[in-house]
Structures are given as structure tokens and as C-alpha cells.
Short mmCIF file of C-alpha atoms in Angstrom, two decimals:
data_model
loop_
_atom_site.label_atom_id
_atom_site.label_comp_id
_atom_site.label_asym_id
_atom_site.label_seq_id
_atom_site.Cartn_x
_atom_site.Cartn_y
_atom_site.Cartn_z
CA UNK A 6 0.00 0.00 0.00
CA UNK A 7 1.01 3.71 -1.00
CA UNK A 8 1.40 6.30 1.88
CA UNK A 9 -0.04 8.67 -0.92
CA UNK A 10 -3.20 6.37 -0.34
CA UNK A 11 -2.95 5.36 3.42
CA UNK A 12 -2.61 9.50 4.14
CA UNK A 13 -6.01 10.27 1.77
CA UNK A 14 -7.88 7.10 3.67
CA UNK A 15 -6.94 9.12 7.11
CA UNK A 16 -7.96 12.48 5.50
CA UNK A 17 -11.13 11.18 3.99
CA UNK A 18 -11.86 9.39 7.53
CA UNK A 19 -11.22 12.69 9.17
CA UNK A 20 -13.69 14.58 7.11
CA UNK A 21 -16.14 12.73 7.61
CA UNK A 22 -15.70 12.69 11.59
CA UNK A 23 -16.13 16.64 10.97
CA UNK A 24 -19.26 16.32 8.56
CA UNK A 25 -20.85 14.28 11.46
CA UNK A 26 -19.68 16.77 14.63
CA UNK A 27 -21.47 19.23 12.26
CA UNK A 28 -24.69 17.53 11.49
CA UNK A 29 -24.66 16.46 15.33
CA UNK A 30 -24.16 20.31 16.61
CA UNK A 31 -27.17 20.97 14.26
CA UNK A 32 -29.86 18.40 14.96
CA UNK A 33 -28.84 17.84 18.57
CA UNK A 34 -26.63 20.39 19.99
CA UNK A 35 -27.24 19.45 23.54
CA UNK A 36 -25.59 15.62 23.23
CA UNK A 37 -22.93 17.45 20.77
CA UNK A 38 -21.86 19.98 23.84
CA UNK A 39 -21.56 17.43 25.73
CA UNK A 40 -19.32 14.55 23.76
CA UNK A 41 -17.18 17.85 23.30
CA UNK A 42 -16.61 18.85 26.49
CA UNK A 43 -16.62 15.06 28.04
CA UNK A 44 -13.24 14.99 25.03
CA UNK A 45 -11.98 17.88 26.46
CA UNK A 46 -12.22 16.39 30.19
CA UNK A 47 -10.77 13.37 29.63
CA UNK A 48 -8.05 15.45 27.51
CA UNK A 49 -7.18 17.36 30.73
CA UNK A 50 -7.65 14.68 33.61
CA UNK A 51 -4.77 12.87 31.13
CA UNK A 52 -2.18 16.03 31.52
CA UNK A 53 -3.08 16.18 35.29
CA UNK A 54 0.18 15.33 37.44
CA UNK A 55 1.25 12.35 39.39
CA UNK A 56 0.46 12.62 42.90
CA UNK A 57 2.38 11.47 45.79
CA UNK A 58 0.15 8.56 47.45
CA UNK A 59 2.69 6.92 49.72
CA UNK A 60 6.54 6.92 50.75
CA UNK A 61 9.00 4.12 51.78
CA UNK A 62 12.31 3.67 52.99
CA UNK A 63 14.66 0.04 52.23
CA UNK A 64 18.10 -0.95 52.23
CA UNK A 65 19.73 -2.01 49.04
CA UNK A 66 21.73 -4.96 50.03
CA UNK A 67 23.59 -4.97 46.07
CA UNK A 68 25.43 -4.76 44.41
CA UNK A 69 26.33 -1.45 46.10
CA UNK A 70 24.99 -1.14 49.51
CA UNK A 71 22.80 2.18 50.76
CA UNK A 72 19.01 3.13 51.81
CA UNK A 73 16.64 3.51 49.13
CA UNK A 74 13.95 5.80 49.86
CA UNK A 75 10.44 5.22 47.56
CA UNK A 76 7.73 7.58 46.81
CA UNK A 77 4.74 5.64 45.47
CA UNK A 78 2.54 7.90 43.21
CA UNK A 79 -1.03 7.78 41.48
CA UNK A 80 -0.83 8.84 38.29
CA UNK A 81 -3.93 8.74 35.88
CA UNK A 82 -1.34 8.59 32.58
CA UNK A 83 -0.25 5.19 33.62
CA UNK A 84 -3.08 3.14 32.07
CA UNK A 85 -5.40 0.64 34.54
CA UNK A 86 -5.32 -2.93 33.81
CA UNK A 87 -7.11 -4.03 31.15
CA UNK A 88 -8.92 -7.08 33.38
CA UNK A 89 -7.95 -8.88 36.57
CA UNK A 90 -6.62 -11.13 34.16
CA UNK A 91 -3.52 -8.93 33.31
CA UNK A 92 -0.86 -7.32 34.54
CA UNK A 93 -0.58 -4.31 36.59
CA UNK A 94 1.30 -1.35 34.29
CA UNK A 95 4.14 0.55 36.25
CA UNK A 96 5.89 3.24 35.47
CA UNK A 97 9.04 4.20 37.14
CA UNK A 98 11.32 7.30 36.99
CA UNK A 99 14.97 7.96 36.80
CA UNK A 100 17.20 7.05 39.92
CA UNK A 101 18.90 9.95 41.50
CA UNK A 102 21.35 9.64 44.19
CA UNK A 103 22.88 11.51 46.61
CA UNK A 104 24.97 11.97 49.95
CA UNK A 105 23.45 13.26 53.37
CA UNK A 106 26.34 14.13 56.23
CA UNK A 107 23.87 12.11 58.37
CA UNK A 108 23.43 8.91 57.07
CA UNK A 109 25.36 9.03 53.47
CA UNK A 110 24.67 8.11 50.71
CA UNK A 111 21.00 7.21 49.45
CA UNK A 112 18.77 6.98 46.50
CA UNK A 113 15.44 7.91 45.25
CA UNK A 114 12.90 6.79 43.08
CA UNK A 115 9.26 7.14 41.96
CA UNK A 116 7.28 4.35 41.08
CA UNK A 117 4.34 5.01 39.67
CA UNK A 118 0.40 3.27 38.84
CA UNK A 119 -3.28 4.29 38.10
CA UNK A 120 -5.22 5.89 40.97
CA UNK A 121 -7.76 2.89 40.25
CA UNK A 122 -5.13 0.36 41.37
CA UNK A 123 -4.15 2.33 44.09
CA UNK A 124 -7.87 2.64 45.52
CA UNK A 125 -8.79 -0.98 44.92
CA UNK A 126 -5.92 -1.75 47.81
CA UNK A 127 -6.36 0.91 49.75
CA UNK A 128 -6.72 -1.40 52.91
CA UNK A 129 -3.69 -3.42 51.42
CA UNK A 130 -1.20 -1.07 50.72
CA UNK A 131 1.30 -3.92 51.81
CA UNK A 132 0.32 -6.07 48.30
CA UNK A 133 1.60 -2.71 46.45
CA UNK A 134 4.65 -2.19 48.37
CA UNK A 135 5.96 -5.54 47.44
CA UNK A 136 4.92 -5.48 44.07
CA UNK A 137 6.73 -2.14 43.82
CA UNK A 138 10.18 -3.61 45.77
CA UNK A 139 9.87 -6.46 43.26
CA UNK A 140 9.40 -4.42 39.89
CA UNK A 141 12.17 -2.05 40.98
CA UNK A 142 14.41 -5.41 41.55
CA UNK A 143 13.79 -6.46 38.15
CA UNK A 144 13.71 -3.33 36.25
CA UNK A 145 16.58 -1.37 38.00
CA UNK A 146 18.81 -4.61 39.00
CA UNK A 147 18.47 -4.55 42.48
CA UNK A 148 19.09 -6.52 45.34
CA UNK A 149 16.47 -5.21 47.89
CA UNK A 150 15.42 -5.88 51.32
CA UNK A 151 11.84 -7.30 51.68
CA UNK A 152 11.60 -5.13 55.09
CA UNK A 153 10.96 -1.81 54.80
CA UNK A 154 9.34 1.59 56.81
CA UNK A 155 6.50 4.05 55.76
CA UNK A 156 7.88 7.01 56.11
CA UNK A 157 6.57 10.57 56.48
CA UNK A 158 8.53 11.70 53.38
CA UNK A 159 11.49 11.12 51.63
CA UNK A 160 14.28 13.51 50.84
CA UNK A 161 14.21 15.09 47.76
CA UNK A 162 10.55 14.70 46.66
CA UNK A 163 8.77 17.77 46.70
CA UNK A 164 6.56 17.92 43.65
CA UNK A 165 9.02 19.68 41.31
CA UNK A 166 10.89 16.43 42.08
CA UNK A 167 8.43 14.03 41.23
CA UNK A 168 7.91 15.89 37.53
CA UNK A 169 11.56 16.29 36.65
CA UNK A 170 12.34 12.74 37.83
CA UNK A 171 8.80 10.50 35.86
CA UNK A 172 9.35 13.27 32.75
CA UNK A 173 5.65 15.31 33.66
CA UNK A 174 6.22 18.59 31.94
CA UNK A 175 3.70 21.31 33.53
CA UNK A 176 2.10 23.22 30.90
CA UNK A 177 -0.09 26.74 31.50
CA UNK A 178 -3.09 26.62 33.84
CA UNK A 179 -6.10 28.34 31.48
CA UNK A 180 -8.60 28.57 33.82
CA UNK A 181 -11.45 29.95 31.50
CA UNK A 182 -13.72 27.68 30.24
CA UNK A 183 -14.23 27.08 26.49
CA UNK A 184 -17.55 27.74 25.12
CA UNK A 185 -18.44 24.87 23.70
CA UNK A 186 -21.90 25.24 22.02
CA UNK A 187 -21.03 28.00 19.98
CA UNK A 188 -17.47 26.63 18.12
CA UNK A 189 -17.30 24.86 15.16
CA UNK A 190 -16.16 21.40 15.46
CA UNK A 191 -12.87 21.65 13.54
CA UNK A 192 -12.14 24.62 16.27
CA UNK A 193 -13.28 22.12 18.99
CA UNK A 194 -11.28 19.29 17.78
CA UNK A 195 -8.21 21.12 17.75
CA UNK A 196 -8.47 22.22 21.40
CA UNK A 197 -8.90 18.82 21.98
CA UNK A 198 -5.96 17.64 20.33
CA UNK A 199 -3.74 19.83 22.24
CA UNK A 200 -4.96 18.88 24.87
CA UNK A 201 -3.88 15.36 24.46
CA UNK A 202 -0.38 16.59 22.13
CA UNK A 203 0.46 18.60 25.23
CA UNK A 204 1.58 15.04 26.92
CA UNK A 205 2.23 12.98 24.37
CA UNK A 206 5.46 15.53 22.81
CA UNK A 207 6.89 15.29 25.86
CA UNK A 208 7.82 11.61 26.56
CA UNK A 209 8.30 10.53 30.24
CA UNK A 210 11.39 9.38 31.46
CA UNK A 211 10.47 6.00 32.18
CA UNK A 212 8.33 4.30 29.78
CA UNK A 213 5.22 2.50 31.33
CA UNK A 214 6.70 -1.64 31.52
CA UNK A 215 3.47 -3.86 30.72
CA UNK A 216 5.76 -6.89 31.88
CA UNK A 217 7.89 -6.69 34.33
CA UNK A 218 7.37 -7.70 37.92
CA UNK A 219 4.41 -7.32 37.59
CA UNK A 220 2.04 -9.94 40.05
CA UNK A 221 -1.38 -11.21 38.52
CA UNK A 222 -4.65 -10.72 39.86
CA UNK A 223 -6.19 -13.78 41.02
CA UNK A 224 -10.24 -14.65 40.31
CA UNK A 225 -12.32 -11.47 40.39
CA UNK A 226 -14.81 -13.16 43.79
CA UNK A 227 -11.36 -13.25 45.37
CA UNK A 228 -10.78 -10.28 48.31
CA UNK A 229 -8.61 -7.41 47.46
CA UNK A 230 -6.01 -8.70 49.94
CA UNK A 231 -5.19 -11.56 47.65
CA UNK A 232 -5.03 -8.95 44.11
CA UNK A 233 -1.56 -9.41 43.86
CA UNK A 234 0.99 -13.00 44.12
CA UNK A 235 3.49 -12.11 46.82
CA UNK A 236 6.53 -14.49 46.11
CA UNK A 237 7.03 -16.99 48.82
CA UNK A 238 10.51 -18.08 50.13
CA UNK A 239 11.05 -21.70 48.99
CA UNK A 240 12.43 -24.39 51.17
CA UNK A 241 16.63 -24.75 51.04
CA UNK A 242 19.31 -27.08 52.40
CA UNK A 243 22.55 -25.30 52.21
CA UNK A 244 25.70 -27.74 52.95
CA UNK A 245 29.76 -27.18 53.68
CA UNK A 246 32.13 -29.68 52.56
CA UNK A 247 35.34 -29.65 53.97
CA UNK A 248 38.69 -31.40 53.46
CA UNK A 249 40.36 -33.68 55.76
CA UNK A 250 41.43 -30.97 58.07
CA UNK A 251 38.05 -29.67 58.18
CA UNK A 252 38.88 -26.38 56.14
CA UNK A 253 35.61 -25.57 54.02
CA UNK A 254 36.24 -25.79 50.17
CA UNK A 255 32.57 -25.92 48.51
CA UNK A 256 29.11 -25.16 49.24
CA UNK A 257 25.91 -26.91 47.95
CA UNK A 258 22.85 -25.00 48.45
CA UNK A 259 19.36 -27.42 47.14
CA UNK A 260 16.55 -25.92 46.66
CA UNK A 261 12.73 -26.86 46.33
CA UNK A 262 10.76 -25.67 43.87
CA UNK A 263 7.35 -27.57 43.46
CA UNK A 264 5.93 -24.46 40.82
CA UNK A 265 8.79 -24.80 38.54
CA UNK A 266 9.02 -26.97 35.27
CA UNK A 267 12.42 -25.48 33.79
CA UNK A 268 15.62 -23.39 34.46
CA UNK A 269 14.58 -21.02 32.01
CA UNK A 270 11.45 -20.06 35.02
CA UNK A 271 14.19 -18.88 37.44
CA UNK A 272 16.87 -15.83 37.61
CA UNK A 273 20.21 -16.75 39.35
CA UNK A 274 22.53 -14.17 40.26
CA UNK A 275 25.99 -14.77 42.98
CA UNK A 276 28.12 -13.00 44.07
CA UNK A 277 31.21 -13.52 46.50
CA UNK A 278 28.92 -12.99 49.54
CA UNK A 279 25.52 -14.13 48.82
CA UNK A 280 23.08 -15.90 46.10
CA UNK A 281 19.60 -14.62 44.87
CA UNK A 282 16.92 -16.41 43.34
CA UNK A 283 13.74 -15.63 41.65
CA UNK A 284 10.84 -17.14 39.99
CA UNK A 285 8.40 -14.31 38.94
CA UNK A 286 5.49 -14.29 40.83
CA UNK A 287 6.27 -17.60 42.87
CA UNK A 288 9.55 -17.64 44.89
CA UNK A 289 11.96 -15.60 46.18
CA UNK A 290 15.10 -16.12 47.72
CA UNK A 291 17.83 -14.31 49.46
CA UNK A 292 20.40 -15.75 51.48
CA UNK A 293 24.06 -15.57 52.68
CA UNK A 294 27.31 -17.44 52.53
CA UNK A 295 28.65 -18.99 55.12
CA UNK A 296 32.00 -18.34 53.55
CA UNK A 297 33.11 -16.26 50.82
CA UNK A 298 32.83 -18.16 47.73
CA UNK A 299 34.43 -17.81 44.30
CA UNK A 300 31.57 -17.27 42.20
CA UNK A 301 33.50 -17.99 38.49
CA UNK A 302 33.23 -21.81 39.73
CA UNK A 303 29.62 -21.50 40.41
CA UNK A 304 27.29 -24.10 38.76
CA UNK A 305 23.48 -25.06 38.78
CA UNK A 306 21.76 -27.78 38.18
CA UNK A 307 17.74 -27.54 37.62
CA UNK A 308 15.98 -31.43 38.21
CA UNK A 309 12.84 -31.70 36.65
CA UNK A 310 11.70 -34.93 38.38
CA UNK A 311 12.47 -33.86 41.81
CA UNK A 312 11.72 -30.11 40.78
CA UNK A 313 14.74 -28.86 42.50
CA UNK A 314 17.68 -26.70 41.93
CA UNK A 315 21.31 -27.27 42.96
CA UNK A 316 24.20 -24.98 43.59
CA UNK A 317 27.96 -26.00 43.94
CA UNK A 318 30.28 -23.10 44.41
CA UNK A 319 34.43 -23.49 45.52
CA UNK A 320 35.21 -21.41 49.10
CA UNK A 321 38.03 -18.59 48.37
CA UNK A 322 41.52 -19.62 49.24
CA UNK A 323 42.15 -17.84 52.30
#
């Protein structure tokens, strides 16, 4: 197909959009004021700002140590889900960091979802919290912990912050009403184009992830409580084998994992200290080495008919 054609298809279409606003705003100009001005709201209540709904304060335990402080926002551009069959969208913003004399160094973000999610756990703002610390693990890389504070504020996230950070550009307050019932449609249509243009030219900073950590609501007669999957910390057997003079020199951490068919379900990450696994949505697992390991020999093992996972790692030469 031509774009000569496809472009007179879209101007044709438009045309006749107009030829209808204009028959409508003659033989009914009640129901045309209002599908205008019902465009035009839902045109501005899209350019409105996030909104600070919550705020939270964790420790990142990697790969560099610090506190993370979290301001969880409502924010009517990030769309709602499309059923209670799919994921939740999130947006996030960019991480900023920074150094306080009192307590060092610490870092910010926004994370960001529909005021409809938001209200529908109201009285379970816990479900949202950890489907925030888990989204931010998988979308920013980090090792989190799964305890955490609501706080009064966080540093650094007065609402200037929040814009610049989630890419909301603030655009002139006009106040006046348009008068509706006595513009022609093409004039209408164009207000309500900008309207919409206004936030669309200026992309955010984070784009909205359909995907990622993102938990999936459960059958609609379910309570809200149970909306969201929080992952579950599977059951582990973590063993030291030693030499002949009892000096360790490999680990072998098993673990259970009745939900999981494959490998390709879980993300493994070591380092030197510590091992972290994750199954999205089902398990979770954080946990510390007894000694500090050499994590080039580390190897894994996934066993389909006992549905577990293995992990043999060589102890650092002293």
C-alpha cells in the first residue's frame, strides 16, 4: 500500500468525523456539547500530574549497599489494567542519588500506577509495596530488602521532584472555560488535540513496563487482599564440605521448587557474599554465605523430576 493512499484514507476518515460533529451540533446540539466537552475532560484529567500517594524507605543490600527511599505515586497517565486477568502497568522514573552528612549516601525513586489500582488496595497497601520492591528489583537490577518503613517523606521529593524525575512537563493553567456550544467542530477538535499533544510531545522518562514484575490478579470473587501473588521463600538445604582438616572448600545450596518446570522459570545471580533467586510471581530467595565463595566456579543444576535446583560453588583460598 502507497502512503499517498494510506494518508487520503486518514484524510477522507477525518472529514467525515467533521461532517458528522457538524450535522450532530445541528440536529442535537445538547448531546454534541456534551461529547465535546466530556473529550476535552478526559483530555485534561490525562495532563493532570502524578500525585504522591505513599513513601518508603529500604536498604539495598547490592550490588552497592545504601538506603533507598520510595515515593509511590497515582498517576492517571499510567493506564489501569485491562482485566484482573492482566498485569498491573508501572511506570518508574529515573534514579537519583545523593549523599546526606547524616546517614550518606542514598537513592530515590518514583514508582508510579493508576489511581484505580491504588484505591482498589487501599486497605492493602502492603500487596503494592511488594509489588513495587519487586518491579524495581527487576527493572533497575536490584538486590532489595523485603523489610521496609512508611515514612513521612522522603528527601528530595517535593513535587518539582516528582515531575523532573517521571518526565511530567507542567504546561499553563487556562482557567477559563471554552464555550463549547457555539465553536465549530474543527475549532473544537483542535483544542482537543492539544490537549492530548500537550503530553504525548513530551515523553516521560520511564516508559510504562506492561511486563515486568508485575504480580497477577487472582479470580475477580477473590478479596482485594489476595489482588496481587506475593513471592514466597522456597524451602533450602545449604551444605559445607570440607577437606580432611576440616577447612571448608565448597558449598551446595538445594533448593525446592514444586511451581517450577524449567531453568529457564528462574533468575540466578551470585556474588562472592551471597546468592539470589527468583521465579516471577512464585519464589523468592535471598540468602548468605557462610563463607566467601568464588563465584567464576559457580554451577546449577535444575531437576525436573524432583523439581529442584542445585548450587555448587568453591570457598576462596584464604
Amino acid at each position: 500500500m502507497s502512503s499517498t493512499g494510506s494518508t487520503k484514507d486518514v484524510l477522507q476518515q477525518v472529514n467525515q468525523f467533521w461532517s458528522m460533529l457538524d450535522d450532530l451540533s445541528e440536529n442535537d446540539p445538547e448531546f454534541y456539547r456534551k461529547f465535546i466537552e466530556k473529550q476535552m475532560k478526559d483530555g485534561a484529567e490525562f495532563s493532570a500530574p502524578p500525585e504522591l500517594d505513599s513513601s518508603l524507605c529500604t536498604e539495598i543490600e547490592g550490588p552497592t549497599k545504601g538506603s533507598l527511599y520510595i515515593n509511590i505515586c497515582s498517576w492517571k497517565r499510567v493506564p489501569a489494567p485491562q482485566d484482573p486477568s492482566r498485569p498491573v502497568p508501572v511506570c518508574t522514573g529515573k534514579l537519583e542519588t545523593d549523599t546526606d552528612e547524616g546517614q550518606g549516601c542514598y537513592t530515590v525513586l518514583d514508582v508510579a500506577f493508576n489511581p484505580a489500582v491504588l484505591k482498589e488496595c487501599q486497605k492493602a497497601k502492603n500487596e503494592i509495596f511488594m509489588l513495587a520492591l519487586s518491579f524495581i528489583q527487576q527493572q533497575h537490577g536490584l538486590r532489595l530488602s523485603q523489610q521496609y518503613n512508611v515514612i513521612s517523606c522522603c528527601p528530595k521529593s517535593c513535587p518539582d521532584d516528582l515531575y523532573r524525575r517521571l518526565g511530567f512537563q507542567k504546561w499553563p493553567n487556562n482557567s477559563k472555560q471554552p464555550d463549547t456550544a457555539n465553536q465549530t467542530p474543527a475549532a473544537l477538535l483542535q483544542q482537543i488535540a492539544s490537549l492530548r499533544s500537550e503530553t504525548q510531545d513530551q515523553e516521560p522518562a520511564a516508559q510504562i513496563i506492561p511486563r515486568p514484575a508485575e504480580y497477577k490478579k487472582m479470580d475477580l470473587i477473590q478479596v482485594i487482599s489476595s489482588t496481587f501473588v506475593q513471592p514466597q521463600k522456597p524451602e533450602y538445604q545449604l551444605g559445607v564440605k570440607t577437606d580432611t582438616a576440616g577447612v571448608p572448600r565448597s558449598l551446595e545450596l538445594t533448593v525446592e521448587l514444586p511451581k517450577v518446570s524449567s531453568m529457564s522459570e528462574c533468575q540466578l545471580s551470585i556474588s562472592k557474599d551471597d546468592v539470589l533467586l527468583e521465579v516471577e510471581d512464585v519464589y523468592y530467595l535471598l540468602l548468605e554465605f557462610p563463607n566467601i565463595v568464588n563465584e567464576d566456579t559457580a554451577s546449577a543444576i535444575f531437576n525436573k523430576k524432583k523439581q529442584n535446583l542445585t548450587l555448587k560453588v568453591d570457598v576462596s583460598e584464604p
